[in-house]
Coordinates of C-alpha atoms in Angstrom, one line a residue:
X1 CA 0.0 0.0 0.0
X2 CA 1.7 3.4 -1.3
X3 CA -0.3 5.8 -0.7
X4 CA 1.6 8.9 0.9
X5 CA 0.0 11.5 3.2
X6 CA -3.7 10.4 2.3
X7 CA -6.5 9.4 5.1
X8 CA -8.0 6.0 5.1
X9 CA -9.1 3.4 7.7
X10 CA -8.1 -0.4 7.9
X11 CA -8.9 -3.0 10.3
X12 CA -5.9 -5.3 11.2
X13 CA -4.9 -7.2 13.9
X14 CA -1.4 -6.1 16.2
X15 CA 1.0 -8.8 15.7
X16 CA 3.9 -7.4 18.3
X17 CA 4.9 -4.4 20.4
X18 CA 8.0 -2.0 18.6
X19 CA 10.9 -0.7 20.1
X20 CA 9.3 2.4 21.7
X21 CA 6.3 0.6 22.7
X22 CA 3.9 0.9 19.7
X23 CA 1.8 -1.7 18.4
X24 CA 2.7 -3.2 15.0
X25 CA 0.7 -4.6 12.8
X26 CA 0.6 -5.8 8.7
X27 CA -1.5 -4.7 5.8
X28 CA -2.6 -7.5 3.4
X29 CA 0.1 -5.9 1.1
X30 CA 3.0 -6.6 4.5
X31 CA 3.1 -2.7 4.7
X32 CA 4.5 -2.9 8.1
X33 CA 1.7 0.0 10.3
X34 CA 2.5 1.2 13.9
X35 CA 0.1 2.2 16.1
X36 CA 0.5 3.6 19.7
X37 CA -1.4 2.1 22.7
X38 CA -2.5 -1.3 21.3
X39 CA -1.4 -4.7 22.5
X40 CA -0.9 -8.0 20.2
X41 CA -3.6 -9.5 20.1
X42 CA -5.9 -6.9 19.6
X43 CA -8.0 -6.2 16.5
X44 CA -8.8 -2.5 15.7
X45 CA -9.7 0.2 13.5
X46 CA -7.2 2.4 12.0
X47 CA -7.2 5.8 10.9
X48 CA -3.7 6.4 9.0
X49 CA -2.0 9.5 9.7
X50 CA 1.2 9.1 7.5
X51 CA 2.4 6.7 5.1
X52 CA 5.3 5.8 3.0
X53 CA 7.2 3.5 1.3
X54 CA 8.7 2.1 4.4
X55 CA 6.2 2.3 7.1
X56 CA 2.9 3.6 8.1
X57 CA 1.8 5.3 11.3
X58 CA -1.7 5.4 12.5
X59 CA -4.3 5.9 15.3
X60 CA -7.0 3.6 16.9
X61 CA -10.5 4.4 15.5
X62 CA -12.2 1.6 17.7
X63 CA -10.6 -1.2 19.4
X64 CA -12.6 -4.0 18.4
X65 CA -11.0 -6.7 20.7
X66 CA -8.8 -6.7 23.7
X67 CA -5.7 -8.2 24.9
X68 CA -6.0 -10.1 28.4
X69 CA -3.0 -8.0 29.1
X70 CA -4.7 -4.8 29.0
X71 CA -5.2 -3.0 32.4
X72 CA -7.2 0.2 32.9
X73 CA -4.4 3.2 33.3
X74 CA -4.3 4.9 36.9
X75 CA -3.0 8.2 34.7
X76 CA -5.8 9.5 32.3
X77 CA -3.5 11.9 30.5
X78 CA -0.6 9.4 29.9
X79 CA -1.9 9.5 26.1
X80 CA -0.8 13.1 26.5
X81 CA 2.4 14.0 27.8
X82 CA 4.0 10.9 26.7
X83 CA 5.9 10.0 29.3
X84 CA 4.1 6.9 30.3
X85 CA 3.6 5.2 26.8
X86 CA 2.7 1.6 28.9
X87 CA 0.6 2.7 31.3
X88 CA -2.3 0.4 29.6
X89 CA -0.4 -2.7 29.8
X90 CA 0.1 -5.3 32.9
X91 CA 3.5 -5.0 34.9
X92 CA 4.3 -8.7 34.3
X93 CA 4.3 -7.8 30.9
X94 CA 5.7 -5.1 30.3
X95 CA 9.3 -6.8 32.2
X96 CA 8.9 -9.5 29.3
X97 CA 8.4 -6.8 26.6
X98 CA 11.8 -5.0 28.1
X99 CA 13.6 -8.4 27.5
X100 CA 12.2 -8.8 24.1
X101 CA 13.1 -5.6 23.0
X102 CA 17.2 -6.2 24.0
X103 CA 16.7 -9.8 22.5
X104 CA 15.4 -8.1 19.2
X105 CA 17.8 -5.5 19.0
X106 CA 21.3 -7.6 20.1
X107 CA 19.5 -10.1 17.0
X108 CA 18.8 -7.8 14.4
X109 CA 20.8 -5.0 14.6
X110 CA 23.8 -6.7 16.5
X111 CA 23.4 -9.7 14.6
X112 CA 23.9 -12.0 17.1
X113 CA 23.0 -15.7 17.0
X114 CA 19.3 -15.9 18.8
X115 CA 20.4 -19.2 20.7
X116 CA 23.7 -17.5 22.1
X117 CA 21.4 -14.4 23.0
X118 CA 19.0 -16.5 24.9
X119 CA 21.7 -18.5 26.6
X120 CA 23.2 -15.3 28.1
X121 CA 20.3 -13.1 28.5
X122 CA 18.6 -12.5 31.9
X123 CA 14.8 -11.6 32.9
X124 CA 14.1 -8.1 33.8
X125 CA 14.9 -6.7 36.9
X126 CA 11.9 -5.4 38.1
X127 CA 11.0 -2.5 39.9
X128 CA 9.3 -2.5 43.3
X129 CA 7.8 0.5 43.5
X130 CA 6.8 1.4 40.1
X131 CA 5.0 4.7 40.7
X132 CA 6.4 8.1 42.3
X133 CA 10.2 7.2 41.5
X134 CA 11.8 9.7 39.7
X135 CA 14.1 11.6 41.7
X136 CA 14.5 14.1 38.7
X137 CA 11.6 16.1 36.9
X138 CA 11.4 18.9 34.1
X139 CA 8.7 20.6 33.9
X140 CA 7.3 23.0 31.0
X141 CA 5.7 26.3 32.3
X142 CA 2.9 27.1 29.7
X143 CA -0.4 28.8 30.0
X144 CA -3.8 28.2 31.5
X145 CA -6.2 28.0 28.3
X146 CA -8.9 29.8 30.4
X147 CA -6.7 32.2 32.5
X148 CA -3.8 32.6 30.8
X149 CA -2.1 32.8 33.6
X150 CA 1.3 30.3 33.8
X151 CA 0.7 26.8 34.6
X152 CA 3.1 24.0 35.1
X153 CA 3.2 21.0 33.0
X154 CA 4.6 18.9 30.6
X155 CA 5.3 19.1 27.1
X156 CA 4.3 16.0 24.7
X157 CA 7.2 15.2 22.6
X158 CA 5.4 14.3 19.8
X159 CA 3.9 17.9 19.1
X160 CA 5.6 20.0 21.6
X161 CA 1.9 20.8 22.9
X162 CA 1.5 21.5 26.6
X163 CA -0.1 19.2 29.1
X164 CA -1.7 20.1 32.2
X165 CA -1.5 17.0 34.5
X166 CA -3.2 16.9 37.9
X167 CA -1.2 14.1 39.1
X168 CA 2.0 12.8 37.5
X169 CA 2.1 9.0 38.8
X170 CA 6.0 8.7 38.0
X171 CA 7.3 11.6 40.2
X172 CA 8.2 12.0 43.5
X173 CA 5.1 13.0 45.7
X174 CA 6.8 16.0 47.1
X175 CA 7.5 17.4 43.6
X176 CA 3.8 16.9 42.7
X177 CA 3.0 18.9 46.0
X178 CA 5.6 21.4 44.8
X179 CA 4.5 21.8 41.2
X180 CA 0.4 23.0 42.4
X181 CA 1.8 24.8 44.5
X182 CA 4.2 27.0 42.1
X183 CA 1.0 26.9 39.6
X184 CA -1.3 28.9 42.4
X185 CA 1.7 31.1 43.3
X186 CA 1.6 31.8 39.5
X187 CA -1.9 32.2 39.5
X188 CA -1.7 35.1 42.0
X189 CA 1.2 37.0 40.4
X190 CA 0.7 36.2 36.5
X191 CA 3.8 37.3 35.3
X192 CA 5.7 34.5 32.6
X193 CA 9.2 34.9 33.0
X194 CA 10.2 31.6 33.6
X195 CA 9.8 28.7 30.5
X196 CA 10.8 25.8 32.9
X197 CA 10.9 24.5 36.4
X198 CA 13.3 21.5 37.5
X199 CA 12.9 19.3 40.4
X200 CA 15.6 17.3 41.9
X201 CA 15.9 15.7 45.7
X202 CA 16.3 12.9 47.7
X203 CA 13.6 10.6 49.8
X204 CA 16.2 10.0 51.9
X205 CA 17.9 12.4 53.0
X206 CA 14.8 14.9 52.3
X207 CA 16.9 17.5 50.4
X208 CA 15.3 19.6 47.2
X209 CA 16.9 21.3 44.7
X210 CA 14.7 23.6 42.5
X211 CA 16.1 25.1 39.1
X212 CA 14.1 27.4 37.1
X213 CA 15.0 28.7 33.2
X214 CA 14.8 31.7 31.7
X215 CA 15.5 32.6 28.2
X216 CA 16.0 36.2 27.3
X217 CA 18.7 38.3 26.1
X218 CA 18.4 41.3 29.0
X219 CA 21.6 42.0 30.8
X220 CA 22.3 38.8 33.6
X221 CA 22.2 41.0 36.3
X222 CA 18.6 42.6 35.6
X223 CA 17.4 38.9 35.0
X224 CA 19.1 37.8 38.5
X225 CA 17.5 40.6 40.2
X226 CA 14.0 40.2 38.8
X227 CA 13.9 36.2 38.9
X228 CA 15.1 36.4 42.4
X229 CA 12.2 39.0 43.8
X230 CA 10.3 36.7 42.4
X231 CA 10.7 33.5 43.7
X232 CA 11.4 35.0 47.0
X233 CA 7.6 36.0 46.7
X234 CA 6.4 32.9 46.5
X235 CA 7.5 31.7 49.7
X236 CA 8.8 27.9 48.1
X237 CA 11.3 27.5 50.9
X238 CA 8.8 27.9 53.6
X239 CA 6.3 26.0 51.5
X240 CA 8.9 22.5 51.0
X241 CA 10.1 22.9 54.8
X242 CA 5.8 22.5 56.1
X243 CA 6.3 19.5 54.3
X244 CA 8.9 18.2 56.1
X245 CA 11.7 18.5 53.3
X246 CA 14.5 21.1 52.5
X247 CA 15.1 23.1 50.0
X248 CA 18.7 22.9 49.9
X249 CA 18.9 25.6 46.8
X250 CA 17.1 27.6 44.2
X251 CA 19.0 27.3 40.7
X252 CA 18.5 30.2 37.8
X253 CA 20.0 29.1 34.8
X254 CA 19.6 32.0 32.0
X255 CA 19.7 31.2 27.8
X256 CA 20.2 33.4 25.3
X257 CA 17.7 31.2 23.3
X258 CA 15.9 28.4 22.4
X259 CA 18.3 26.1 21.3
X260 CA 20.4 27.3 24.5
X261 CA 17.3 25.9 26.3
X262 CA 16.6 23.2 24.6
X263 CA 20.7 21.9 25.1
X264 CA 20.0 22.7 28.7
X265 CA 23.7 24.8 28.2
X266 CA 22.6 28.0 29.7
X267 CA 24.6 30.0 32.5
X268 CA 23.4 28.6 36.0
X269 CA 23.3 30.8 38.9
X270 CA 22.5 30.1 42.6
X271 CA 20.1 32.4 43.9
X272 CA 19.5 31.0 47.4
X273 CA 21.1 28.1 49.3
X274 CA 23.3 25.8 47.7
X275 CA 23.4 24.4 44.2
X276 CA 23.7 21.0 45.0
X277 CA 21.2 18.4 46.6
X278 CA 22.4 14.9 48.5
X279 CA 21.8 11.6 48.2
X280 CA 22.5 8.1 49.8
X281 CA 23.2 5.5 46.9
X282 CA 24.8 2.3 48.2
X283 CA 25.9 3.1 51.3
X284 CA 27.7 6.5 50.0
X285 CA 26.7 10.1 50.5
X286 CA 26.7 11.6 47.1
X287 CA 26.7 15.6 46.3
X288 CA 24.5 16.1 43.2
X289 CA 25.2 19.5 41.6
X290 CA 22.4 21.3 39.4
X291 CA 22.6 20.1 35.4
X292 CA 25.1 16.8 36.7
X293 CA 23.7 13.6 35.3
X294 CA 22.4 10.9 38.2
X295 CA 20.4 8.4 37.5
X296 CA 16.7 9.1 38.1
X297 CA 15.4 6.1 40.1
X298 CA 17.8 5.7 43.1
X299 CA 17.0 2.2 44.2
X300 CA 16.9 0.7 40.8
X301 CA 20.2 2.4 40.3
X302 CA 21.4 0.3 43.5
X303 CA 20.5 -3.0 41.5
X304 CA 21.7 -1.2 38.0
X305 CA 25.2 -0.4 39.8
X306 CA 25.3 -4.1 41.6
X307 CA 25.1 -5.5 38.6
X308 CA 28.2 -4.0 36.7
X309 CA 30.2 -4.2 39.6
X310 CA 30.1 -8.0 39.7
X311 CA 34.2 -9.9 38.8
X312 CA 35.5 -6.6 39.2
X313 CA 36.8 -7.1 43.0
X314 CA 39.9 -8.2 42.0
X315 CA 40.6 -5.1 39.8
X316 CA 43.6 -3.0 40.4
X317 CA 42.7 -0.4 38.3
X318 CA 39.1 0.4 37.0
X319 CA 38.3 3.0 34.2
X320 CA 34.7 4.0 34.9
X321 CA 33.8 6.0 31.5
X322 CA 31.2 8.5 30.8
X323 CA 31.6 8.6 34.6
X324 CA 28.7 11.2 35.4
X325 CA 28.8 12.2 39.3
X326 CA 30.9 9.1 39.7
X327 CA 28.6 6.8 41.4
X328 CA 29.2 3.5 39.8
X329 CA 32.9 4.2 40.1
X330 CA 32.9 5.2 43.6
X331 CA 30.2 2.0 44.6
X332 CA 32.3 0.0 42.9
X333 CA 36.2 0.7 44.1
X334 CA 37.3 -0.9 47.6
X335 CA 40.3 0.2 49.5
X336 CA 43.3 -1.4 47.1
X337 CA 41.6 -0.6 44.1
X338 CA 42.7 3.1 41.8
X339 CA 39.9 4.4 40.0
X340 CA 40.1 7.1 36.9
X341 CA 36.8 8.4 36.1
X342 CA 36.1 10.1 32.7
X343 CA 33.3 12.4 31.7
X344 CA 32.5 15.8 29.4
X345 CA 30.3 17.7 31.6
X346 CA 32.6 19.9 34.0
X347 CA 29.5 20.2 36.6
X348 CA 29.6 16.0 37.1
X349 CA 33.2 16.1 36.9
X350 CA 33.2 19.2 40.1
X351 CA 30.3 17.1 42.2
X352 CA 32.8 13.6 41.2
X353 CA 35.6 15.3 43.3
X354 CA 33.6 16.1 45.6
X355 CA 32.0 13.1 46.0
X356 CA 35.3 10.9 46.0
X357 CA 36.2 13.4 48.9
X358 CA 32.6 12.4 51.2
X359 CA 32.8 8.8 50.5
X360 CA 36.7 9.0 52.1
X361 CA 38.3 7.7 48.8
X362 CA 41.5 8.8 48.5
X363 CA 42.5 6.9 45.2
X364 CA 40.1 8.2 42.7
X365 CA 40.8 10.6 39.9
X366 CA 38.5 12.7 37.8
X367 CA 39.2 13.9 34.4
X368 CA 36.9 16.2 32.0
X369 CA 37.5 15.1 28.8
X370 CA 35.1 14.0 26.5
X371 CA 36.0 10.3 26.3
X372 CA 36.2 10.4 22.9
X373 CA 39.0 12.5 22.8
X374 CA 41.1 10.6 24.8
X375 CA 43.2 8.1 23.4
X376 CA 43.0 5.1 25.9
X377 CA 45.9 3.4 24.5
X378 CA 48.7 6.5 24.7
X379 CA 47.1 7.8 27.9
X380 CA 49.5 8.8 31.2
X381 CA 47.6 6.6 33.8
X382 CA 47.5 3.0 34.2
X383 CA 45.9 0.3 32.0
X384 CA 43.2 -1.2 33.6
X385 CA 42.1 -4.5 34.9
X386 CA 38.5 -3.4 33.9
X387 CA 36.4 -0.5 32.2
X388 CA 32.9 0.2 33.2
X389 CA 31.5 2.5 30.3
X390 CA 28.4 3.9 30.6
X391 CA 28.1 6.2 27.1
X392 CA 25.2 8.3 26.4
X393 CA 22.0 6.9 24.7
X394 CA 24.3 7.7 21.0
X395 CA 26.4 4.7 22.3
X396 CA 30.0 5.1 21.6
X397 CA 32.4 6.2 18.7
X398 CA 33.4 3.6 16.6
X399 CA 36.7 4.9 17.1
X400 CA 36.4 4.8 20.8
X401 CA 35.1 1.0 20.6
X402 CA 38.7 0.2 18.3
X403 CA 40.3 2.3 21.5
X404 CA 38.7 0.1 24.0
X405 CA 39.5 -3.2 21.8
X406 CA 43.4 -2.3 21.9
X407 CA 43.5 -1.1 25.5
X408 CA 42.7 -4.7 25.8
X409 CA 41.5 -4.8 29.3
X410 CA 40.1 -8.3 31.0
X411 CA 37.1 -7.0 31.6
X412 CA 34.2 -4.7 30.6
X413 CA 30.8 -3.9 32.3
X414 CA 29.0 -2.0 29.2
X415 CA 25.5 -0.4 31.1
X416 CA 23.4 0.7 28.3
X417 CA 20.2 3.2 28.6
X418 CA 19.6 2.6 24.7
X419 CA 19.9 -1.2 23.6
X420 CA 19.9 -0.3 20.1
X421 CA 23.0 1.3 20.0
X422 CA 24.1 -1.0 22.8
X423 CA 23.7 -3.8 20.1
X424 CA 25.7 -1.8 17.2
X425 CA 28.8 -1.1 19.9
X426 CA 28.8 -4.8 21.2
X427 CA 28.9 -6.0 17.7
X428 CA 32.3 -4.5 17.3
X429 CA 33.5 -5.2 20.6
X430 CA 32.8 -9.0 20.1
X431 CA 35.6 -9.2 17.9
X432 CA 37.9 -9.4 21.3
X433 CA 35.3 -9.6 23.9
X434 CA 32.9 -12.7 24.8
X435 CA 29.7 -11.8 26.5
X436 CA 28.6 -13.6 29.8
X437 CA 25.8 -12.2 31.2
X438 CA 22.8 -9.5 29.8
X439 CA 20.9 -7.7 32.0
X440 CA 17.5 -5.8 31.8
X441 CA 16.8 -3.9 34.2
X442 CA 13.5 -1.7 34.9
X443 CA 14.4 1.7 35.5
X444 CA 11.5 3.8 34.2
X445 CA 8.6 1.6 34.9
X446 CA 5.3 2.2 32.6
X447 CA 7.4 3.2 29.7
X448 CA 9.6 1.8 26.9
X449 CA 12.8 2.9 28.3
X450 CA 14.8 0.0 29.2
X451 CA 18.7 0.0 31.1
X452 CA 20.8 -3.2 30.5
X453 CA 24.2 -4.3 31.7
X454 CA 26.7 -6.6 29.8
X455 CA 29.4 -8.4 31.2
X456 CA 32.2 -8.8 28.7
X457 CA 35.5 -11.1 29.2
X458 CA 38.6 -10.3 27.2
X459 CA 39.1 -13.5 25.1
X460 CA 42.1 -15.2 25.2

């Protein structure tokens, strides 16, 4: 079926679930059709929406069947903002769906034999508390469509329109509490100068950091000055501590622009406080600085962090790449063992030090680099016994993964947030390394997204 950009229905019936979550099903003619929020299984009526030589997307019309595997969502604008694209399928499932989808990609696009694949690959690590546990929110601040007056939300990636949630069932309670509360304090002084508000904290130790974004072109000092007043008005400090948390800092970061905003590379600027929030991860107190990467669901990062620690005891000398904050370096090294972190963002690099410094390691080293600009092989510090490399959803170079194969270290714990990429970089590493053990694990429950750690073995 060829026919581009035009409107039609079809009934068919979903044969599988694609890589971000979407049903797919067949035309008569095999035109391969995907269609968010149906299950296999299901029959329904589609309206097409786009259509080409390759693919089709379309939208349900009527479902005319229903999987046993459907549940009734808790969230009813999860359709919406887009964050929760499984919220109408069954837990139990959606753990097996995160195992299919590394088996399909480490088969298809990392050509690896099925049988090998299925020997090595482990179920998914499963969450236990799959609702309010993101440690780490953006908001979007938009505009009330009665009003007018700001209102905080989210913004649905597929048409950048803003979503006004009344409960978000993936963060934090507080930050819920936080976010009506900033709305109403918006409501009484309607004045949009801010285009985001960030949310990051800690359960445990009951520490909040806010950031709020601004994107204009006035003079920093005038925007400081004004933003400040501002939030100072709207009495957020007192508000978090009558709720039994603290606000360790307000953020301001400032862009000259859109794009500025969008690359979250704006000038950050602490207002009030501190701009850093703490956290207990393994046993180790960890300084999170505003814009640093951590890992959004602390106790799944516990089991994430476990997992790609395992044969590396015996380790004298551990690269941990793409090393963020440096908490699965600094859960990972024991008192013998030297540990070089590498990572491009100087604020992960600044709250790495730090951290290394709180947890009492005194044999750590942080380096800001971008990793793939550092030749591995030619480098002044040790070879190591191991690498843990944790690369951006991208993946890695392929000239980094030839620098990896001829550092020729025994062992590699690869912990992947895109399994796609994850495949492509393995397939090139396979060429020296042997894989022993796959990994799923669960870290943002009720969506596609879906963390996996590999255990590689140099072969001999």
């Amino acid at each position: 079926m060829n026919k581009e950009n035009t409107t039609f229905e079809e009934t068919v019936i979903i044969e599988s679930m694609g890589n971000e979550g979407e049903g797919v099903a067949r035309f008569p003619s095999g035109q391969v059709v995907f269609v968010d929020g149906v299950l296999p299984g299901e029959k329904c009526r589609i309206a097409v929406e786009t259509s080409n030589k390759k693919f089709t997307r379309a939208t349900v019309v009527e479902r005319l069947s229903d999987s046993t595997e459907r549940t009734i969502p808790v969230c009813g604008s999860y359709e919406y903002c887009g964050g929760c694209n499984l919220m109408h399928i069954s837990y139990e499932r959606e753990l097996v769906y995160k195992r299919q989808k590394v088996f399909d990609c480490l088969t298809r696009i990392g050509g690896f034999d099925p049988d090998f694949i299925e020997s090595v690959l482990q179920p998914t690590v499963e969450n236990d508390n799959i609702t309010h546990y993101r440690n780490h929110m953006q908001y979007t601040i938009g505009s009330d469509a009665v009003s007018g007056c700001p209102r905080i939300g989210f913004k649905a990636p597929s048409s950048n329109a803003f979503t006004d949630v009344d409960e978000c069932f993936t963060e934090y309670e507080i930050f819920g509490k936080i976010r009506k509360f900033m709305s109403e304090r918006f409501r009484d002084y309607p004045v949009k100068l801010f285009e985001q508000m960030i949310l990051r904290g800690s359960e445990r130790t009951k520490q909040i950091l806010a950031e709020f974004t601004v994107v204009s072109t006035l003079p920093h000092e005038v925007i400081i000055r004004d933003a400040g007043a501002y939030l100072k008005e709207t009495a957020l400090k007192t508000f978090v501590s009558g709720e039994g948390y603290v606000l360790k800092g307000t953020v301001l970061q400032i862009c000259k622009d859109q794009t500025s905003l969008k690359r979250r590379n704006g000038k950050r600027v602490v207002i009030d406080g501190e701009g850093y929030y703490e956290e207990i991860l393994s046993g180790h107190t960890f300084r999170v600085n505003s814009g640093a990467f951590f890992q959004v669901n602390t106790a799944q990062a516990e089991k994430l962090y476990s997992l790609a620690r395992e044969g590396l005891t015996d380790a004298e000398v551990i690269y941990d790449l793409y090393c963020g904050a440096g908490t699965i370096g600094l859960t990972t090294v024991g008192p013998n063992q030297k540990l070089y972190g590498i990572e491009i963002s100087s604020e992960a690099v600044a709250s790495a030090k730090i951290n290394a410094r709180l947890s009492g390691n005194e044999n750590a080293v942080f380096i800001c680099r971008p990793c793939e600009k550092v030749i591995l092989s030619k480098s002044d510090i040790p070879a190591p016994n191991a690498v843990i490399t944790d690369p951006p959803r991208k993946g890695m170079d392929f000239s980094f993964v030839n620098q990896l194969i001829k550092l020729g270290a025994p062992r590699i714990s690869y912990v992947s947030c895109d399994p796609a990429t994850m495949a492509r970089d393995l397939k090139y590493l396979c060429t020296t390394y042997k894989i022993e053990k796959i990994t799923p694990v669960d870290m943002f429950s009720r969506s596609s997204h879906v963390e996996t750690v590999v255990l590689m073995s140099k072969v001999k």
